[in-house]
JSON list of C-alpha atoms in Angstrom, two decimals:
[
{"chain": "M", "resi": 1, "resn": "UNK", "atom": "CA", "xyz": [16.38, 9.81, -2.12]},
{"chain": "M", "resi": 2, "resn": "UNK", "atom": "CA", "xyz": [12.49, 9.59, -1.64]},
{"chain": "M", "resi": 3, "resn": "UNK", "atom": "CA", "xyz": [9.96, 9.84, 0.92]},
{"chain": "M", "resi": 4, "resn": "UNK", "atom": "CA", "xyz": [8.44, 6.55, 2.36]},
{"chain": "M", "resi": 5, "resn": "UNK", "atom": "CA", "xyz": [4.92, 6.81, 3.53]},
{"chain": "M", "resi": 6, "resn": "UNK", "atom": "CA", "xyz": [4.24, 5.38, 6.95]},
{"chain": "M", "resi": 7, "resn": "UNK", "atom": "CA", "xyz": [0.70, 7.19, 7.58]},
{"chain": "M", "resi": 8, "resn": "UNK", "atom": "CA", "xyz": [-1.41, 10.08, 6.69]},
{"chain": "M", "resi": 9, "resn": "UNK", "atom": "CA", "xyz": [0.79, 13.28, 6.92]},
{"chain": "M", "resi": 10, "resn": "UNK", "atom": "CA", "xyz": [3.81, 10.97, 8.27]},
{"chain": "M", "resi": 11, "resn": "UNK", "atom": "CA", "xyz": [6.95, 10.26, 5.94]},
{"chain": "M", "resi": 12, "resn": "UNK", "atom": "CA", "xyz": [10.40, 9.08, 6.49]},
{"chain": "M", "resi": 13, "resn": "UNK", "atom": "CA", "xyz": [13.90, 10.11, 4.31]},
{"chain": "M", "resi": 14, "resn": "UNK", "atom": "CA", "xyz": [17.10, 7.89, 4.48]},
{"chain": "M", "resi": 15, "resn": "UNK", "atom": "CA", "xyz": [20.03, 10.60, 3.70]},
{"chain": "M", "resi": 16, "resn": "UNK", "atom": "CA", "xyz": [22.65, 9.06, 1.91]},
{"chain": "M", "resi": 17, "resn": "UNK", "atom": "CA", "xyz": [20.82, 5.59, 1.12]},
{"chain": "M", "resi": 18, "resn": "UNK", "atom": "CA", "xyz": [20.08, 4.33, -2.25]},
{"chain": "M", "resi": 19, "resn": "UNK", "atom": "CA", "xyz": [16.86, 3.56, -3.91]},
{"chain": "M", "resi": 20, "resn": "UNK", "atom": "CA", "xyz": [17.14, -0.11, -3.01]},
{"chain": "M", "resi": 21, "resn": "UNK", "atom": "CA", "xyz": [17.23, 0.64, 0.58]},
{"chain": "M", "resi": 22, "resn": "UNK", "atom": "CA", "xyz": [14.01, 2.64, 0.34]},
{"chain": "M", "resi": 23, "resn": "UNK", "atom": "CA", "xyz": [12.59, -0.22, -1.20]},
{"chain": "M", "resi": 24, "resn": "UNK", "atom": "CA", "xyz": [13.49, -2.75, 1.04]},
{"chain": "M", "resi": 25, "resn": "UNK", "atom": "CA", "xyz": [12.29, -0.53, 3.89]},
{"chain": "M", "resi": 26, "resn": "UNK", "atom": "CA", "xyz": [9.10, -0.04, 2.45]},
{"chain": "M", "resi": 27, "resn": "UNK", "atom": "CA", "xyz": [8.16, -3.46, 1.61]},
{"chain": "M", "resi": 28, "resn": "UNK", "atom": "CA", "xyz": [9.38, -4.66, 5.14]},
{"chain": "M", "resi": 29, "resn": "UNK", "atom": "CA", "xyz": [6.78, -1.97, 6.73]},
{"chain": "M", "resi": 30, "resn": "UNK", "atom": "CA", "xyz": [3.82, -3.52, 4.67]},
{"chain": "M", "resi": 31, "resn": "UNK", "atom": "CA", "xyz": [4.95, -7.11, 5.31]},
{"chain": "M", "resi": 32, "resn": "UNK", "atom": "CA", "xyz": [4.48, -6.12, 9.05]},
{"chain": "M", "resi": 33, "resn": "UNK", "atom": "CA", "xyz": [1.36, -4.96, 8.73]},
{"chain": "M", "resi": 34, "resn": "UNK", "atom": "CA", "xyz": [0.16, -7.81, 6.60]},
{"chain": "M", "resi": 35, "resn": "UNK", "atom": "CA", "xyz": [1.37, -10.20, 9.22]},
{"chain": "M", "resi": 36, "resn": "UNK", "atom": "CA", "xyz": [-0.84, -8.43, 11.89]},
{"chain": "M", "resi": 37, "resn": "UNK", "atom": "CA", "xyz": [-3.69, -9.62, 9.76]},
{"chain": "M", "resi": 38, "resn": "UNK", "atom": "CA", "xyz": [-5.32, -5.90, 9.86]},
{"chain": "M", "resi": 39, "resn": "UNK", "atom": "CA", "xyz": [-8.59, -6.19, 8.30]},
{"chain": "M", "resi": 40, "resn": "UNK", "atom": "CA", "xyz": [-8.13, -3.34, 6.07]},
{"chain": "M", "resi": 41, "resn": "UNK", "atom": "CA", "xyz": [-5.46, -0.65, 5.42]},
{"chain": "M", "resi": 42, "resn": "UNK", "atom": "CA", "xyz": [-4.23, 2.03, 2.83]},
{"chain": "M", "resi": 43, "resn": "UNK", "atom": "CA", "xyz": [-0.64, 2.71, 1.79]},
{"chain": "M", "resi": 44, "resn": "UNK", "atom": "CA", "xyz": [0.93, 4.90, -0.36]},
{"chain": "M", "resi": 45, "resn": "UNK", "atom": "CA", "xyz": [3.97, 2.92, -1.97]},
{"chain": "M", "resi": 46, "resn": "UNK", "atom": "CA", "xyz": [6.44, 3.42, -5.02]},
{"chain": "M", "resi": 47, "resn": "UNK", "atom": "CA", "xyz": [4.99, 2.19, -8.42]},
{"chain": "M", "resi": 48, "resn": "UNK", "atom": "CA", "xyz": [8.52, 0.32, -8.66]},
{"chain": "M", "resi": 49, "resn": "UNK", "atom": "CA", "xyz": [7.33, -1.73, -5.53]},
{"chain": "M", "resi": 50, "resn": "UNK", "atom": "CA", "xyz": [3.92, -2.86, -6.84]},
{"chain": "M", "resi": 51, "resn": "UNK", "atom": "CA", "xyz": [4.66, -6.17, -8.39]},
{"chain": "M", "resi": 52, "resn": "UNK", "atom": "CA", "xyz": [6.52, -7.29, -5.32]},
{"chain": "M", "resi": 53, "resn": "UNK", "atom": "CA", "xyz": [3.76, -5.80, -3.02]},
{"chain": "M", "resi": 54, "resn": "UNK", "atom": "CA", "xyz": [0.95, -7.67, -4.92]},
{"chain": "M", "resi": 55, "resn": "UNK", "atom": "CA", "xyz": [2.83, -11.13, -4.75]},
{"chain": "M", "resi": 56, "resn": "UNK", "atom": "CA", "xyz": [3.38, -11.06, -1.11]},
{"chain": "M", "resi": 57, "resn": "UNK", "atom": "CA", "xyz": [-0.13, -9.72, -0.26]},
{"chain": "M", "resi": 58, "resn": "UNK", "atom": "CA", "xyz": [-1.43, -12.68, -2.14]},
{"chain": "M", "resi": 59, "resn": "UNK", "atom": "CA", "xyz": [0.87, -15.04, -0.08]},
{"chain": "M", "resi": 60, "resn": "UNK", "atom": "CA", "xyz": [-0.31, -13.66, 3.19]},
{"chain": "M", "resi": 61, "resn": "UNK", "atom": "CA", "xyz": [-4.11, -13.88, 1.96]},
{"chain": "M", "resi": 62, "resn": "UNK", "atom": "CA", "xyz": [-4.50, -9.77, 0.93]},
{"chain": "M", "resi": 63, "resn": "UNK", "atom": "CA", "xyz": [-6.39, -8.39, -1.67]},
{"chain": "M", "resi": 64, "resn": "UNK", "atom": "CA", "xyz": [-4.72, -5.34, -3.33]},
{"chain": "M", "resi": 65, "resn": "UNK", "atom": "CA", "xyz": [-7.10, -2.72, -4.81]},
{"chain": "M", "resi": 66, "resn": "UNK", "atom": "CA", "xyz": [-5.35, 0.18, -6.83]},
{"chain": "M", "resi": 67, "resn": "UNK", "atom": "CA", "xyz": [-6.55, 3.66, -5.74]},
{"chain": "M", "resi": 68, "resn": "UNK", "atom": "CA", "xyz": [-4.92, 6.49, -7.25]},
{"chain": "M", "resi": 69, "resn": "UNK", "atom": "CA", "xyz": [-1.46, 7.08, -9.10]},
{"chain": "M", "resi": 70, "resn": "UNK", "atom": "CA", "xyz": [0.35, 10.00, -9.51]},
{"chain": "M", "resi": 71, "resn": "UNK", "atom": "CA", "xyz": [3.53, 8.85, -11.72]},
{"chain": "M", "resi": 72, "resn": "UNK", "atom": "CA", "xyz": [5.79, 7.75, -8.94]},
{"chain": "M", "resi": 73, "resn": "UNK", "atom": "CA", "xyz": [3.44, 6.42, -6.13]},
{"chain": "M", "resi": 74, "resn": "UNK", "atom": "CA", "xyz": [0.36, 4.75, -6.00]},
{"chain": "M", "resi": 75, "resn": "UNK", "atom": "CA", "xyz": [-1.99, 4.77, -3.44]},
{"chain": "M", "resi": 76, "resn": "UNK", "atom": "CA", "xyz": [-3.51, 1.02, -2.62]},
{"chain": "M", "resi": 77, "resn": "UNK", "atom": "CA", "xyz": [-6.09, -0.69, -0.47]},
{"chain": "M", "resi": 78, "resn": "UNK", "atom": "CA", "xyz": [-4.98, -3.90, 1.35]},
{"chain": "M", "resi": 79, "resn": "UNK", "atom": "CA", "xyz": [-8.11, -6.07, 2.44]},
{"chain": "M", "resi": 80, "resn": "UNK", "atom": "CA", "xyz": [-7.50, -9.15, 4.37]},
{"chain": "M", "resi": 81, "resn": "UNK", "atom": "CA", "xyz": [-9.40, -12.60, 3.87]},
{"chain": "M", "resi": 82, "resn": "UNK", "atom": "CA", "xyz": [-11.89, -13.52, 0.85]},
{"chain": "M", "resi": 83, "resn": "UNK", "atom": "CA", "xyz": [-12.97, -10.56, -1.16]},
{"chain": "M", "resi": 84, "resn": "UNK", "atom": "CA", "xyz": [-16.31, -9.57, -1.02]},
{"chain": "M", "resi": 85, "resn": "UNK", "atom": "CA", "xyz": [-18.19, -7.31, -4.03]},
{"chain": "M", "resi": 86, "resn": "UNK", "atom": "CA", "xyz": [-18.23, -3.52, -3.29]},
{"chain": "M", "resi": 87, "resn": "UNK", "atom": "CA", "xyz": [-21.94, -2.55, -3.68]},
{"chain": "M", "resi": 88, "resn": "UNK", "atom": "CA", "xyz": [-22.60, 1.32, -4.24]},
{"chain": "M", "resi": 89, "resn": "UNK", "atom": "CA", "xyz": [-25.79, 3.04, -4.50]},
{"chain": "M", "resi": 90, "resn": "UNK", "atom": "CA", "xyz": [-26.77, 4.52, -7.60]},
{"chain": "M", "resi": 91, "resn": "UNK", "atom": "CA", "xyz": [-29.41, 6.85, -8.30]},
{"chain": "M", "resi": 92, "resn": "UNK", "atom": "CA", "xyz": [-31.53, 6.65, -11.52]},
{"chain": "M", "resi": 93, "resn": "UNK", "atom": "CA", "xyz": [-32.09, 9.96, -13.48]},
{"chain": "M", "resi": 94, "resn": "UNK", "atom": "CA", "xyz": [-35.89, 9.95, -13.75]}
]
């Protein structure tokens, strides 16, 4: 049994349920959010769901950006629509 991350500081557990159930809940929550066409959102998911999440995101018009990974979980950024380059201000040493 593992925690499913809903939002910052908000997690769910389903005692007595298997890993497949947890994965289904996690994918279902993300699919609902993507169906709402939210411009950008972040979520922490199990690394085992990454392939399926990427496939669904592509079909729903989202770009998935990997943020941080800590073994069992990975933080993702979802962006809806065409991907624009991210520009960063860099100061020269001089």
